[in-house]
Amino acid sequence: MDVVDSDIAQVLRHAGYRVTRPRMAILSVLQENREYLSPQEIHRRGRERYQGLGLVTVYRTLQILDGLGIARRVHTRDRCHSYALARGDRHYLVCRRCGQVLEFPCDGLVPLVESVRQETGYLIEGHLLEMTGLCSECQSQGGADR
Amino acid sequence: MDVVDSDIAQVLRHAGYRVTRPRMAILSVLQENREYLSPQEIHRRGRERYQGLGLVTVYRTLQILDGLGIARRVHTRDRCHSYALARGDRHYLVCRRCGQVLEFPCDGLVPLVESVRQETGYLIEGHLLEMTGLCSECQSQGGADR
DNA sequence: GTGCTTGCAAACCCTTTGCAGTGAA
DNA sequence: TTCACTGCAAAGGGTTTGCAAGCAC
């Protein structure tokens, strides 16, 4: 179990959850794939690490991980229920071809939030900024979307 | 049929689609509700305008409208398949209590897109910026989410 | 009149729930 | 040892598909 696994295991334990083989298998899949994956895909890959992994456990674990902010849902035009490991903040970049998910710091949004608040009167509690496109590798390769 | 209906009817016709009663009923629902609605909800409200409207037609029509950029999917934490009429650009504000969807101009994002492009090498093709919070009315009323 | 659209019913598939056995602490 | 967790099977619910009838053009 590598360093990051241990960190996440700590978070789970502190939140009162048990650290189990199925959960570690799912985390390991998310960690080794910097792309968004559907629950089915996570299940398939998770079985390569832990044969007995059930799809139901994947769903339940993803809910827990999402609740703890460890993983998060990625929304794309067609897929609304895929997940990727959260890597720090709430802004990400999705490659439409290979599915890689990259998070980026986003201080530039603060003044924008403020101006929207002033114009609309909304109390803004959260936001989702997702950019889609092609990562540099996929730009040079061409081909169809996932 | 009011002015905006006619405009949209034109767009449909130009794209090779027929302008039918079910489609107009669905459009009218979207136009009269500045909030995101699930296909089921659109179906229910659409029946008030056209009794015979079928749920399947709602799904098929929403796909067409989404494809033409007339309506668009609204992604929220729990609901990924709700729709609202597109009102000009790709940035919106969702009230978590009443479900109102407001679009806002967003020039402030241009420099941000550019800096992300430089840092990551991504070819950025599109983005989704969704802010959530409480509209001014709901701020003064309190109460539970939808 | 032609053939795109529609609504119904049924098929599909993803997600959740119930439950008894299992294993982390 | 305890009880949270798991996998299986089944239920549940939303979405899509097949097809004959209907309607826009």
PDB file of N, CA and C in Angstrom, chain B residues 84 119 143:
ATOM      1  N   ALA B  84     -33.063  22.791 -19.363  1.00  0.00           N
ATOM      2  CA  ALA B  84     -33.594  24.145 -19.349  1.00  0.00           C
ATOM      3  C   ALA B  84     -33.320  24.730 -20.730  1.00  0.00           C
ATOM      4  N   GLU B 119      -0.707  26.574 -19.402  1.00  0.00           N
ATOM      5  CA  GLU B 119      -0.130  25.715 -18.363  1.00  0.00           C
ATOM      6  C   GLU B 119      -0.209  24.232 -18.690  1.00  0.00           C
ATOM      7  N   GLY B 143     -35.835  27.500   4.260  1.00  0.00           N
ATOM      8  CA  GLY B 143     -36.535  26.286   3.847  1.00  0.00           C
ATOM      9  C   GLY B 143     -35.624  25.290   3.180  1.00  0.00           C
TER      10      GLY B 143
END
